[in-house]
Amino acid sequence: MQSGNSDPGCGRPEAGAVIGHIVSVRGSQATVGLHEHDSAAMRATVGRFLTIASGPAVLIGVVTDVSRLTRTYVHDHDVVATAQLDLMGEIAPDPEGRRRFRRGIDRYPTIGDAVAPIDHEALRIVYDLDAGVTIDIGHLQQDPSIRASIDVDDMLSKHFAVLGTTGVGKSSGVALILQETLARRPDLRVFLLDVHNEYARCFPDHAQILNPRNLKLPFWLFNFEEIVDVFFGARPGIDEETEILSEVIPIAKVSYLQYRTGASDRPTLKRLDPRSAGFTADTPVPYRLADLIALIDERMGKLENRNSRIVYHKLIQRIESVANDPRYAFMFENANVGGDTMADVISMLFRLPPNGRPMTIMQLAGFPAEVVDSLVSVLCRMAFDFGLWSDGAVPLLFVCEEAHRYASADRSIGFGPTRKAVSRIAKEGRKYGVFLALVTQRPAELDPTIISQCSTLFAMRMANDRDQALLRSAVSDAAANLLGFVPSLGTREVLAFGEGVALPTRLRFREVPAHLLPKSEAIGSVRVDPAGRYDQAFVASVLERWRGATLANSSVRLEEPGGTEDLSSLGTGHGLDPDRFKILKKPLTPGPAP
């Protein structure tokens, strides 16, 4: 954008443009006595910016309330209405004599100062963000000729959130912000949690797509709370069983260490004590499930009380049941092949090196619901820890779609470690180059401590009173009164507040090209019969694909009265994609996985 104008009169009200005068000042607010004007351009209404001539500076205020008077006001017969202004900042000369906009007020207006609508040049100076790296995301609602620019560094370093109900253009707004940010910050890595598998098409050339079929996240990278959550199917762990796990997992890690160093080949060598090796149940080093089960079985064999043995037996069954479930193949299949692959996993997740694709989209729709919370916990924790131990060498933006699912305000629901991991990024991540972006349609259900850490907010239409109340508590700016607009915002319209924008701004997101718009894969792959002729064969095909998601071998044949059917051809001939949601590590149809 252009630099500030050096004209000392730039932005000052002209005599013919004056629509009123200051009649009272109170803190950061001023009251304007308005004169009657026929011109629509001269009328003051809620949300409009006005300028006040005050000494060498031009003050900028936003109208938050307008009232018609039924009698003369302070003996001024020309005054027909009053407007309440929130004072936002001022245009004043910088040390080099150029006129710049700055937040805050150095010199307050006085009674009688002239007030006028803001002109194009003053508005341009206000939104001139040439001091930093900026992105263009749309245009101002008040003046469509002026582009709405966001300071990328301020937006990222102090976190941001996009809030709005379903159908207001929230996902396309997020896609636009990320597309522009990647173009302006090539050093940035972006990790996006895609809850509904809708963002892959938005970044065809910049993102790797991870899903249950191609993700390799070994179970031994999960800390103790996370692996317990996996083994117990997202239910609270049974105390006796979790106590056994906490004792045998460190021993299993030591056993693996000795196995890798060849010490296990020397039977006379005594097994290392986990404490002397420094291992805990949370240490991210490999161990084998076979060793874990063998250790539990060994302890069970030393017990004489049958009732005590049942606890160990149930724990073994629990572990084997999860490990043999094909939906969990991304965790357990070949988890120990290659030894300590933690460096490979980190490089793959966070694109080090980027190889032309600095973004990772984690598609969560195909993962078992019971494991999603612990999976998100692992990813958040690893993102923060890598930033911590690398001293922030690689800036990373972690984007949480449907954030209220992972960091709920209600502590009795959700997975505690996931909330803790997200909260840690929100509170401390910026110190280590790990930034957070929250996207949610229900901000009232989001932990208020976490959303309060987001210094830039993009608020789209929300009708729920609780959501609006939380938004008001999160906005510290003097223009919080503008939140009254939120229920009436149009599609793609947004109120932007905070560090990333020059002023609280009502803007409209730029339209994203149709081929780059977010769209659910499920909707995109459906082939609908316009006549609605869905026969029993169609239903049978759906059920076979449904069952196939939990079959370890896709070529299994189901024996039924009346014949057999090969599940390797699930869905074919009925308009159904056999790879729907990509549940399995191997495709449902014969041939190599794509």
Coordinates of C-alpha atoms in Angstrom, one line a residue:
M1 CA 0.0 0.0 0.0
Q2 CA 1.1 3.6 -0.3
S3 CA 2.9 5.4 2.5
G4 CA 1.3 8.0 4.6
N5 CA 0.4 11.4 3.0
S6 CA 2.6 14.3 3.9
D7 CA -0.1 16.9 3.4
P8 CA -0.7 18.3 6.9
G9 CA -4.4 18.9 6.1
C10 CA -5.0 15.3 5.0
G11 CA -8.0 13.8 6.7
R12 CA -9.1 17.1 8.3
P13 CA -12.8 17.9 7.9
E14 CA -13.6 20.5 5.2
A15 CA -16.1 23.2 6.1
G16 CA -18.7 21.9 3.8
A17 CA -18.3 18.3 5.1
V18 CA -19.0 19.1 8.8
I19 CA -22.1 17.3 10.1
G20 CA -21.9 18.2 13.8
H21 CA -19.8 19.2 16.8
I22 CA -18.6 17.7 20.0
V23 CA -21.0 18.4 22.9
S24 CA -19.5 16.1 25.6
V25 CA -16.5 13.9 26.2
R26 CA -16.2 11.1 28.7
G27 CA -13.2 8.8 28.8
S28 CA -12.8 7.1 25.5
Q29 CA -16.3 8.2 24.3
A30 CA -17.6 11.4 22.9
T31 CA -21.1 12.7 22.1
V32 CA -21.7 14.5 18.8
G33 CA -24.6 16.9 18.2
L34 CA -25.6 16.2 14.6
H35 CA -27.0 18.7 12.1
E36 CA -29.6 17.7 9.6
H37 CA -28.3 16.7 6.1
D38 CA -30.1 15.6 3.0
S39 CA -27.1 13.8 1.4
A40 CA -26.9 10.1 2.2
A41 CA -23.1 10.3 2.2
M42 CA -23.2 12.9 5.0
R43 CA -25.5 10.9 7.3
A44 CA -24.0 9.3 10.4
T45 CA -25.2 5.8 11.3
V46 CA -24.0 3.0 13.5
G47 CA -20.7 1.5 12.4
R48 CA -19.6 4.6 10.3
F49 CA -16.2 6.2 11.1
L50 CA -16.2 9.9 11.8
T51 CA -13.2 12.4 12.1
I52 CA -12.8 15.1 14.7
A53 CA -10.4 18.1 14.1
S54 CA -8.5 18.4 17.4
G55 CA -5.3 20.5 17.2
P56 CA -2.6 19.1 14.9
A57 CA -4.3 15.6 14.9
V58 CA -7.4 14.2 13.3
L59 CA -9.2 11.9 15.8
I60 CA -11.0 8.8 14.4
G61 CA -14.1 7.5 16.1
V62 CA -16.8 4.9 15.3
V63 CA -20.5 5.5 15.8
T64 CA -22.0 3.1 18.2
D65 CA -25.4 4.8 18.9
V66 CA -27.6 7.4 17.2
S67 CA -30.6 9.0 18.8
R68 CA -33.1 11.5 17.4
L69 CA -33.9 14.5 19.7
T70 CA -37.4 15.6 20.4
R71 CA -36.4 19.0 21.7
T72 CA -33.5 21.4 21.3
Y73 CA -30.2 20.2 22.7
V74 CA -27.9 22.5 24.7
H75 CA -29.8 25.5 23.2
D76 CA -28.5 24.7 19.7
H77 CA -31.4 24.8 17.3
D78 CA -29.4 23.2 14.5
V79 CA -28.8 20.0 16.5
V80 CA -31.5 17.4 15.6
A81 CA -29.8 14.2 16.8
T82 CA -26.9 12.9 18.8
A83 CA -24.3 10.2 18.1
Q84 CA -22.1 8.3 20.5
L85 CA -18.5 7.8 19.3
D86 CA -15.9 5.4 20.6
L87 CA -12.6 7.1 20.0
M88 CA -10.2 4.6 18.3
G89 CA -7.1 6.5 17.4
E90 CA -5.7 9.5 15.6
I91 CA -3.9 10.6 12.4
A92 CA -0.9 12.7 13.3
P93 CA 2.5 13.6 11.8
D94 CA 5.3 11.2 12.5
P95 CA 8.9 12.4 13.2
E96 CA 9.5 12.7 9.5
G97 CA 6.4 14.8 9.0
R98 CA 4.3 12.1 7.3
R99 CA 0.8 11.6 8.5
R100 CA 0.3 8.2 10.1
F101 CA -2.5 6.5 12.0
R102 CA -1.8 5.2 15.5
R103 CA -4.0 3.6 18.1
G104 CA -4.9 5.5 21.2
I105 CA -5.6 9.2 21.9
D106 CA -2.9 11.7 22.9
R107 CA -5.1 14.8 22.9
Y108 CA -8.8 14.5 23.6
P109 CA -11.4 16.5 21.7
T110 CA -12.9 19.6 23.2
I111 CA -16.4 21.0 23.2
G112 CA -17.3 22.5 19.8
D113 CA -14.7 20.5 17.7
A114 CA -16.0 19.9 14.2
V115 CA -17.0 16.4 13.2
A116 CA -17.3 15.0 9.7
P117 CA -17.6 11.6 7.9
I118 CA -14.2 10.1 7.2
D119 CA -13.1 10.7 3.7
H120 CA -11.3 8.2 1.3
E121 CA -7.8 9.6 2.0
A122 CA -8.1 9.4 5.8
L123 CA -9.6 5.9 5.6
R124 CA -6.7 4.9 3.3
I125 CA -4.2 6.2 5.9
V126 CA -5.9 4.3 8.7
Y127 CA -5.6 1.0 6.8
D128 CA -2.1 1.6 5.5
L129 CA -0.2 -1.3 7.1
D130 CA 3.0 -1.0 5.1
A131 CA 5.2 -1.3 8.2
G132 CA 4.9 -5.1 8.2
V133 CA 4.0 -8.2 6.1
T134 CA 0.3 -7.9 5.1
I135 CA -2.2 -10.0 3.3
D136 CA -5.3 -8.8 1.3
I137 CA -8.4 -10.7 2.4
G138 CA -11.2 -8.5 1.0
H139 CA -12.5 -5.0 1.2
L140 CA -14.0 -2.6 3.7
Q141 CA -17.8 -2.6 4.0
Q142 CA -17.8 1.2 4.4
D143 CA -15.6 1.8 1.3
P144 CA -15.2 -1.1 -1.2
S145 CA -12.4 0.6 -3.0
I146 CA -10.1 0.2 0.0
R147 CA -8.7 -3.3 0.5
A148 CA -8.9 -5.0 3.9
S149 CA -5.4 -5.8 4.9
I150 CA -4.2 -7.9 7.8
D151 CA -0.7 -7.7 9.5
V152 CA 0.4 -11.3 9.2
D153 CA 3.1 -11.2 11.8
D154 CA 0.8 -9.7 14.5
M155 CA -2.0 -12.1 13.5
L156 CA 0.2 -15.2 13.8
S157 CA 2.4 -14.3 16.7
K158 CA -0.5 -13.5 19.0
H159 CA -2.9 -16.2 17.7
F160 CA -6.2 -15.7 16.0
A161 CA -9.7 -17.1 15.9
V162 CA -12.4 -17.3 13.2
L163 CA -15.9 -17.6 14.8
G164 CA -19.3 -17.9 13.1
T165 CA -22.3 -20.1 12.7
T166 CA -22.7 -22.7 9.9
G167 CA -23.3 -21.4 6.4
V168 CA -21.8 -17.9 6.8
G169 CA -18.6 -18.6 4.8
K170 CA -16.4 -19.5 7.7
S171 CA -14.5 -22.3 6.0
S172 CA -13.9 -20.3 2.8
G173 CA -12.7 -17.4 5.0
V174 CA -10.2 -19.7 6.7
A175 CA -9.0 -21.1 3.4
L176 CA -8.5 -17.6 2.1
I177 CA -6.5 -16.5 5.1
L178 CA -4.3 -19.6 4.9
Q179 CA -3.8 -19.3 1.2
E180 CA -2.7 -15.7 1.5
T181 CA -0.5 -16.3 4.5
L182 CA 1.4 -19.2 2.8
A183 CA 2.0 -16.9 -0.1
R184 CA 3.5 -14.1 2.1
R185 CA 5.3 -16.3 4.7
P186 CA 7.1 -19.1 2.8
D187 CA 9.1 -20.0 5.9
L188 CA 5.9 -20.9 7.8
R189 CA 4.6 -24.4 8.3
V190 CA 0.8 -25.0 8.6
F191 CA -0.8 -28.0 10.3
L192 CA -4.6 -28.1 9.9
L193 CA -7.0 -30.4 11.7
D194 CA -9.6 -31.1 9.1
V195 CA -12.6 -32.5 10.9
H196 CA -14.9 -32.9 7.9
N197 CA -12.3 -33.7 5.2
E198 CA -13.2 -30.5 3.3
Y199 CA -9.9 -28.6 2.9
A200 CA -7.8 -30.9 0.6
R201 CA -9.1 -29.2 -2.6
C202 CA -8.2 -25.7 -1.3
F203 CA -4.4 -26.3 -1.3
P204 CA -3.8 -28.7 -4.2
D205 CA -0.2 -27.7 -4.7
H206 CA 0.8 -26.7 -1.2
A207 CA -0.4 -29.4 1.2
Q208 CA 0.2 -33.1 2.0
I209 CA -2.9 -34.9 3.0
L210 CA -2.8 -37.4 5.9
N211 CA -5.6 -39.8 6.7
P212 CA -5.8 -43.3 8.2
R213 CA -4.5 -44.9 5.0
N214 CA -1.1 -43.1 4.9
L215 CA -0.5 -41.9 8.4
K216 CA 2.2 -43.6 10.4
L217 CA 2.0 -42.6 14.0
P218 CA 3.5 -45.3 16.2
F219 CA 1.7 -46.1 19.4
W220 CA 4.9 -45.6 21.5
L221 CA 4.8 -41.8 20.7
F222 CA 1.6 -41.6 22.8
N223 CA 2.3 -40.6 26.4
F224 CA 0.8 -42.6 29.3
E225 CA -2.6 -40.7 29.5
E226 CA -3.0 -40.9 25.7
I227 CA -2.3 -44.6 25.4
V228 CA -4.6 -45.4 28.3
D229 CA -7.3 -43.4 26.5
V230 CA -6.7 -45.5 23.4
F231 CA -6.7 -48.9 25.2
F232 CA -9.9 -48.0 27.1
G233 CA -11.8 -46.7 24.1
A234 CA -12.0 -43.1 25.4
R235 CA -13.5 -44.2 28.7
P236 CA -11.9 -43.7 32.1
G237 CA -9.2 -46.3 32.8
I238 CA -9.7 -48.9 35.5
D239 CA -7.3 -48.1 38.4
E240 CA -5.9 -51.6 38.8
E241 CA -5.2 -52.0 35.1
T242 CA -3.7 -48.5 34.6
E243 CA -1.4 -49.1 37.6
I244 CA -0.1 -52.3 35.9
L245 CA 0.4 -50.4 32.7
S246 CA 2.3 -47.6 34.4
E247 CA 4.7 -50.2 35.8
V248 CA 5.3 -52.4 32.8
I249 CA 5.5 -49.7 30.0
P250 CA 8.9 -48.4 31.3
I251 CA 10.2 -52.0 31.6
A252 CA 9.1 -52.7 28.0
K253 CA 11.0 -49.6 26.8
V254 CA 14.1 -50.9 28.5
S255 CA 13.6 -54.4 27.0
Y256 CA 13.4 -52.8 23.5
L257 CA 16.6 -50.8 24.2
Q258 CA 18.4 -54.0 25.2
Y259 CA 17.0 -55.8 22.2
R260 CA 18.2 -53.1 19.8
T261 CA 21.7 -53.1 21.3
G262 CA 22.0 -56.9 21.2
A263 CA 22.0 -57.2 25.0
S264 CA 18.9 -59.6 24.8
D265 CA 21.1 -62.2 23.1
R266 CA 23.1 -62.5 26.3
P267 CA 20.8 -64.4 28.7
T268 CA 23.2 -63.9 31.7
L269 CA 22.9 -60.1 31.4
K270 CA 20.6 -58.7 34.0
R271 CA 17.6 -56.6 32.8
L272 CA 18.1 -52.9 33.3
D273 CA 16.1 -51.0 35.9
P274 CA 13.9 -48.4 34.1
R275 CA 14.9 -45.8 36.7
S276 CA 18.6 -46.3 36.0
A277 CA 17.9 -45.9 32.2
G278 CA 15.8 -42.8 32.9
F279 CA 12.7 -44.1 31.3
T280 CA 9.2 -43.2 32.4
A281 CA 5.8 -44.1 31.0
D282 CA 5.9 -40.8 29.1
T283 CA 9.3 -41.0 27.6
P284 CA 8.9 -41.0 23.7
V285 CA 11.1 -44.0 22.9
P286 CA 10.0 -47.2 21.2
Y287 CA 8.8 -50.4 22.8
R288 CA 7.0 -53.5 21.5
L289 CA 3.5 -54.6 22.3
A290 CA 4.7 -58.2 22.4
D291 CA 7.1 -57.2 25.2
L292 CA 4.3 -55.3 27.0
I293 CA 1.9 -58.3 26.8
A294 CA 4.7 -60.7 27.8
L295 CA 5.5 -58.6 30.9
I296 CA 1.9 -58.5 32.0
D297 CA 1.5 -62.3 31.4
E298 CA 4.7 -62.9 33.4
R299 CA 3.3 -61.0 36.3
M300 CA 0.0 -62.8 36.0
G301 CA 1.8 -66.1 36.1
K302 CA 3.3 -65.3 39.5
L303 CA -0.1 -64.8 41.1
E304 CA -1.9 -67.6 42.9
N305 CA -5.2 -65.7 43.6
R306 CA -7.5 -66.3 40.6
N307 CA -9.4 -63.1 41.2
S308 CA -6.2 -61.1 40.9
R309 CA -5.3 -62.9 37.7
I310 CA -8.6 -61.7 36.1
V311 CA -7.4 -58.1 36.1
Y312 CA -4.2 -59.0 34.2
H313 CA -6.2 -61.2 31.8
K314 CA -8.7 -58.4 31.0
L315 CA -5.9 -55.9 30.4
I316 CA -4.2 -58.3 27.9
Q317 CA -7.5 -58.8 26.1
R318 CA -8.0 -55.0 26.0
I319 CA -4.6 -54.3 24.4
E320 CA -4.9 -57.2 21.9
S321 CA -8.4 -56.1 20.9
V322 CA -7.3 -52.6 20.0
A323 CA -4.0 -53.7 18.4
N324 CA -5.8 -56.1 16.1
D325 CA -8.5 -53.6 15.1
P326 CA -7.7 -52.5 11.4
R327 CA -9.0 -49.0 12.2
Y328 CA -6.0 -48.6 14.5
A329 CA -3.5 -49.8 11.9
F330 CA -2.0 -46.3 11.6
M331 CA -0.8 -46.8 15.2
F332 CA 0.1 -50.5 15.5
E333 CA 0.8 -51.8 12.0
N334 CA 4.6 -52.1 11.6
A335 CA 5.0 -49.7 14.5
N336 CA 8.5 -51.0 15.3
V337 CA 9.8 -51.4 11.7
G338 CA 12.8 -49.2 11.3
G339 CA 13.5 -48.8 15.0
D340 CA 13.3 -45.3 16.4
T341 CA 11.4 -43.5 13.7
M342 CA 10.5 -40.4 15.7
A343 CA 12.6 -38.1 13.5
D344 CA 10.9 -39.4 10.4
V345 CA 7.5 -38.9 11.9
I346 CA 8.3 -35.3 13.0
S347 CA 9.7 -34.5 9.5
M348 CA 6.6 -36.0 7.9
L349 CA 4.1 -34.3 10.1
F350 CA 5.6 -30.8 10.1
R351 CA 7.1 -30.8 6.6
L352 CA 10.8 -30.7 7.3
P353 CA 12.0 -30.1 4.6
P354 CA 8.8 -28.8 2.9
N355 CA 9.6 -30.0 -0.6
G356 CA 7.2 -27.5 -2.0
R357 CA 4.4 -28.4 0.3
P358 CA 4.7 -26.5 3.6
M359 CA 1.2 -27.5 4.8
T360 CA -0.2 -30.7 6.4
I361 CA -3.9 -31.4 6.3
M362 CA -4.9 -34.1 8.8
Q363 CA -8.2 -35.5 7.7
L364 CA -9.9 -36.8 10.9
A365 CA -13.3 -38.0 9.5
G366 CA -12.0 -41.5 8.8
F367 CA -10.4 -42.2 12.2
P368 CA -12.3 -44.1 14.9
A369 CA -14.2 -41.6 17.1
E370 CA -12.7 -43.2 20.2
V371 CA -9.2 -42.3 19.3
V372 CA -9.6 -38.8 17.7
D373 CA -9.2 -36.9 21.0
S374 CA -6.0 -38.7 22.0
L375 CA -4.7 -38.4 18.4
V376 CA -5.2 -34.6 18.5
S377 CA -3.5 -34.5 21.9
V378 CA -0.4 -36.2 20.5
L379 CA -0.2 -33.9 17.5
C380 CA -0.7 -30.7 19.6
R381 CA 1.9 -31.9 22.2
M382 CA 4.4 -32.8 19.6
A383 CA 4.0 -29.5 17.8
F384 CA 4.6 -27.6 21.0
D385 CA 7.5 -29.8 22.2
F386 CA 9.3 -29.5 18.8
G387 CA 9.0 -25.7 18.9
L388 CA 10.3 -25.8 22.5
W389 CA 13.3 -28.0 21.9
S390 CA 14.2 -26.4 18.6
D391 CA 14.1 -22.9 20.1
G392 CA 11.4 -21.9 17.6
A393 CA 13.6 -22.5 14.6
V394 CA 10.7 -23.4 12.4
P395 CA 7.5 -21.2 12.7
L396 CA 4.4 -23.4 12.8
L397 CA 0.7 -22.5 12.7
F398 CA -1.5 -25.1 14.2
V399 CA -5.1 -24.7 13.0
C400 CA -7.9 -26.3 15.0
E401 CA -11.2 -26.7 13.1
E402 CA -14.2 -27.2 15.4
A403 CA -12.0 -26.2 18.3
H404 CA -14.8 -26.5 20.8
R405 CA -14.6 -30.3 20.4
Y406 CA -11.0 -30.5 21.8
A407 CA -11.0 -27.6 24.3
S408 CA -14.4 -27.6 25.8
A409 CA -15.4 -25.1 28.4
D410 CA -17.1 -28.0 30.3
R411 CA -14.3 -29.8 32.0
S412 CA -16.5 -32.9 32.5
I413 CA -16.5 -33.6 28.8
G414 CA -13.8 -34.2 26.3
F415 CA -10.2 -35.5 26.9
G416 CA -8.3 -33.5 29.5
P417 CA -4.8 -33.9 27.9
T418 CA -6.1 -32.6 24.6
R419 CA -7.4 -29.4 26.3
K420 CA -4.2 -29.1 28.2
A421 CA -2.1 -29.5 25.0
V422 CA -4.2 -26.8 23.1
S423 CA -4.0 -24.5 26.1
R424 CA -0.3 -24.9 26.3
I425 CA 0.1 -23.7 22.7
A426 CA -2.3 -20.8 23.4
K427 CA -0.4 -19.6 26.5
E428 CA 3.2 -20.3 25.7
G429 CA 3.4 -21.3 22.0
R430 CA 4.3 -17.9 20.7
K431 CA 7.6 -17.9 22.6
Y432 CA 8.7 -20.9 20.7
G433 CA 7.3 -20.1 17.2
V434 CA 4.2 -22.3 17.6
F435 CA 1.0 -20.3 16.7
L436 CA -2.6 -21.2 17.2
A437 CA -5.7 -20.6 15.0
L438 CA -9.1 -21.6 16.4
V439 CA -12.1 -22.1 14.1
T440 CA -15.5 -22.8 15.7
Q441 CA -19.2 -22.3 15.3
R442 CA -19.9 -22.4 19.0
P443 CA -17.4 -20.1 20.9
A444 CA -19.5 -20.4 24.1
E445 CA -18.5 -24.0 24.3
L446 CA -14.8 -23.2 23.9
D447 CA -12.6 -22.8 26.9
P448 CA -12.7 -19.0 27.6
T449 CA -9.0 -19.1 28.8
I450 CA -7.9 -20.4 25.5
I451 CA -9.9 -18.0 23.3
S452 CA -8.8 -15.1 25.4
Q453 CA -5.2 -15.8 24.2
C454 CA -6.3 -15.0 20.6
S455 CA -5.4 -11.3 20.0
T456 CA -7.1 -11.2 16.5
L457 CA -10.7 -12.2 16.1
F458 CA -12.7 -12.6 12.9
A459 CA -16.3 -12.7 14.1
M460 CA -18.9 -13.7 11.5
R461 CA -22.7 -14.0 11.9
M462 CA -23.8 -15.6 15.3
A463 CA -27.3 -15.5 16.6
N464 CA -26.8 -17.4 19.9
D465 CA -26.8 -15.1 22.9
R466 CA -24.2 -17.2 24.8
D467 CA -21.8 -17.0 21.8
Q468 CA -22.2 -13.2 21.6
A469 CA -21.6 -12.8 25.3
L470 CA -18.4 -14.8 25.2
L471 CA -17.3 -12.7 22.2
R472 CA -17.9 -9.5 24.2
S473 CA -15.8 -10.7 27.1
A474 CA -13.0 -11.7 24.7
V475 CA -12.9 -8.3 22.9
S476 CA -10.9 -5.8 24.9
D477 CA -11.0 -3.1 22.3
A478 CA -13.0 0.1 22.9
A479 CA -15.2 -0.8 19.9
A480 CA -16.8 -3.8 21.6
N481 CA -20.1 -2.0 21.0
L482 CA -19.7 -3.0 17.3
L483 CA -20.5 -6.6 18.3
G484 CA -24.2 -5.6 18.0
F485 CA -23.7 -6.1 14.3
V486 CA -22.8 -9.8 14.6
P487 CA -26.4 -11.2 14.3
S488 CA -27.1 -9.2 11.1
L489 CA -23.8 -9.8 9.2
G490 CA -24.2 -11.2 5.7
T491 CA -22.5 -14.2 4.1
R492 CA -18.7 -13.7 4.0
E493 CA -19.1 -10.5 6.1
V494 CA -16.9 -10.3 9.2
L495 CA -16.0 -8.0 12.1
A496 CA -12.2 -8.1 12.5
F497 CA -10.8 -7.0 15.9
G498 CA -7.4 -6.9 17.5
E499 CA -3.7 -6.8 16.8
G500 CA -3.9 -7.9 13.1
V501 CA -6.0 -5.0 12.0
A502 CA -5.6 -1.3 12.2
L503 CA -9.1 -0.7 13.6
P504 CA -12.1 -2.9 14.5
T505 CA -13.3 -3.3 10.9
R506 CA -16.4 -4.5 9.2
L507 CA -15.2 -6.2 6.0
R508 CA -16.2 -8.7 3.4
F509 CA -13.9 -11.7 2.6
R510 CA -12.7 -11.8 -1.0
E511 CA -14.5 -14.6 -2.9
V512 CA -12.4 -17.8 -3.3
P513 CA -12.4 -19.4 -6.8
A514 CA -14.9 -22.2 -7.0
H515 CA -12.3 -24.9 -7.5
L516 CA -10.5 -23.9 -4.3
L517 CA -13.5 -23.7 -2.0
P518 CA -13.7 -26.1 0.9
K519 CA -16.0 -29.0 0.1
S520 CA -16.7 -32.3 2.0
E521 CA -15.2 -35.3 0.2
A522 CA -18.3 -37.3 1.1
I523 CA -20.6 -34.8 -0.8
G524 CA -18.2 -34.6 -3.7
S525 CA -18.1 -38.3 -4.3
V526 CA -21.8 -39.1 -4.1
R527 CA -23.5 -40.1 -7.3
V528 CA -27.2 -39.5 -6.7
D529 CA -29.9 -41.3 -8.5
P530 CA -32.3 -38.5 -9.5
A531 CA -35.3 -40.9 -9.5
G532 CA -34.5 -42.1 -6.0
R533 CA -34.5 -45.8 -7.0
Y534 CA -32.4 -47.2 -4.2
D535 CA -33.1 -51.0 -4.1
Q536 CA -32.1 -53.7 -1.6
A537 CA -28.9 -54.3 -3.6
F538 CA -27.8 -50.7 -2.9
V539 CA -28.5 -51.1 0.8
A540 CA -26.5 -54.4 0.8
S541 CA -23.6 -52.7 -0.9
V542 CA -23.6 -49.9 1.8
L543 CA -23.6 -52.5 4.6
E544 CA -20.8 -54.5 3.0
R545 CA -18.6 -51.4 2.8
W546 CA -19.7 -50.5 6.4
R547 CA -18.6 -53.9 7.7
G548 CA -15.4 -53.8 5.6
A549 CA -14.1 -51.0 7.7
T550 CA -13.6 -53.4 10.6
L551 CA -12.3 -56.4 8.6
A552 CA -8.6 -57.0 8.8
N553 CA -8.6 -58.7 5.4
S554 CA -10.7 -57.1 2.6
S555 CA -10.8 -60.4 0.6
V556 CA -12.8 -62.2 3.4
R557 CA -16.0 -63.9 2.0
L558 CA -19.1 -63.7 4.1
E559 CA -21.0 -67.0 4.2
E560 CA -24.7 -66.4 4.1
P561 CA -27.8 -68.5 3.3
G562 CA -28.1 -68.4 -0.5
G563 CA -24.5 -67.9 -1.4
T564 CA -21.2 -66.1 -0.7
E565 CA -20.0 -62.7 -1.7
D566 CA -16.5 -61.3 -2.1
L567 CA -15.9 -58.1 -0.1
S568 CA -13.0 -57.1 -2.4
S569 CA -15.6 -55.5 -4.7
L570 CA -17.5 -53.5 -2.1
G571 CA -19.7 -50.9 -3.6
T572 CA -18.9 -51.5 -7.2
G573 CA -21.9 -51.3 -9.6
H574 CA -24.0 -49.3 -7.1
G575 CA -22.4 -45.9 -7.5
L576 CA -20.5 -46.2 -4.3
D577 CA -16.8 -45.4 -4.0
P578 CA -15.1 -48.4 -2.3
D579 CA -12.4 -46.1 -0.8
R580 CA -15.0 -44.0 1.0
F581 CA -13.4 -42.2 3.9
K582 CA -10.3 -44.2 3.3
I583 CA -10.8 -46.2 6.5
L584 CA -8.3 -49.0 5.9
K585 CA -4.6 -49.0 5.4
K586 CA -5.2 -51.1 2.3
P587 CA -7.7 -50.3 -0.5
L588 CA -10.9 -52.2 -0.5
T589 CA -10.4 -53.1 -4.2
P590 CA -7.4 -55.2 -5.4
G591 CA -4.3 -53.3 -6.5
P592 CA -1.8 -50.9 -5.0
A593 CA -2.9 -48.2 -2.7
P594 CA -2.8 -44.7 -4.3

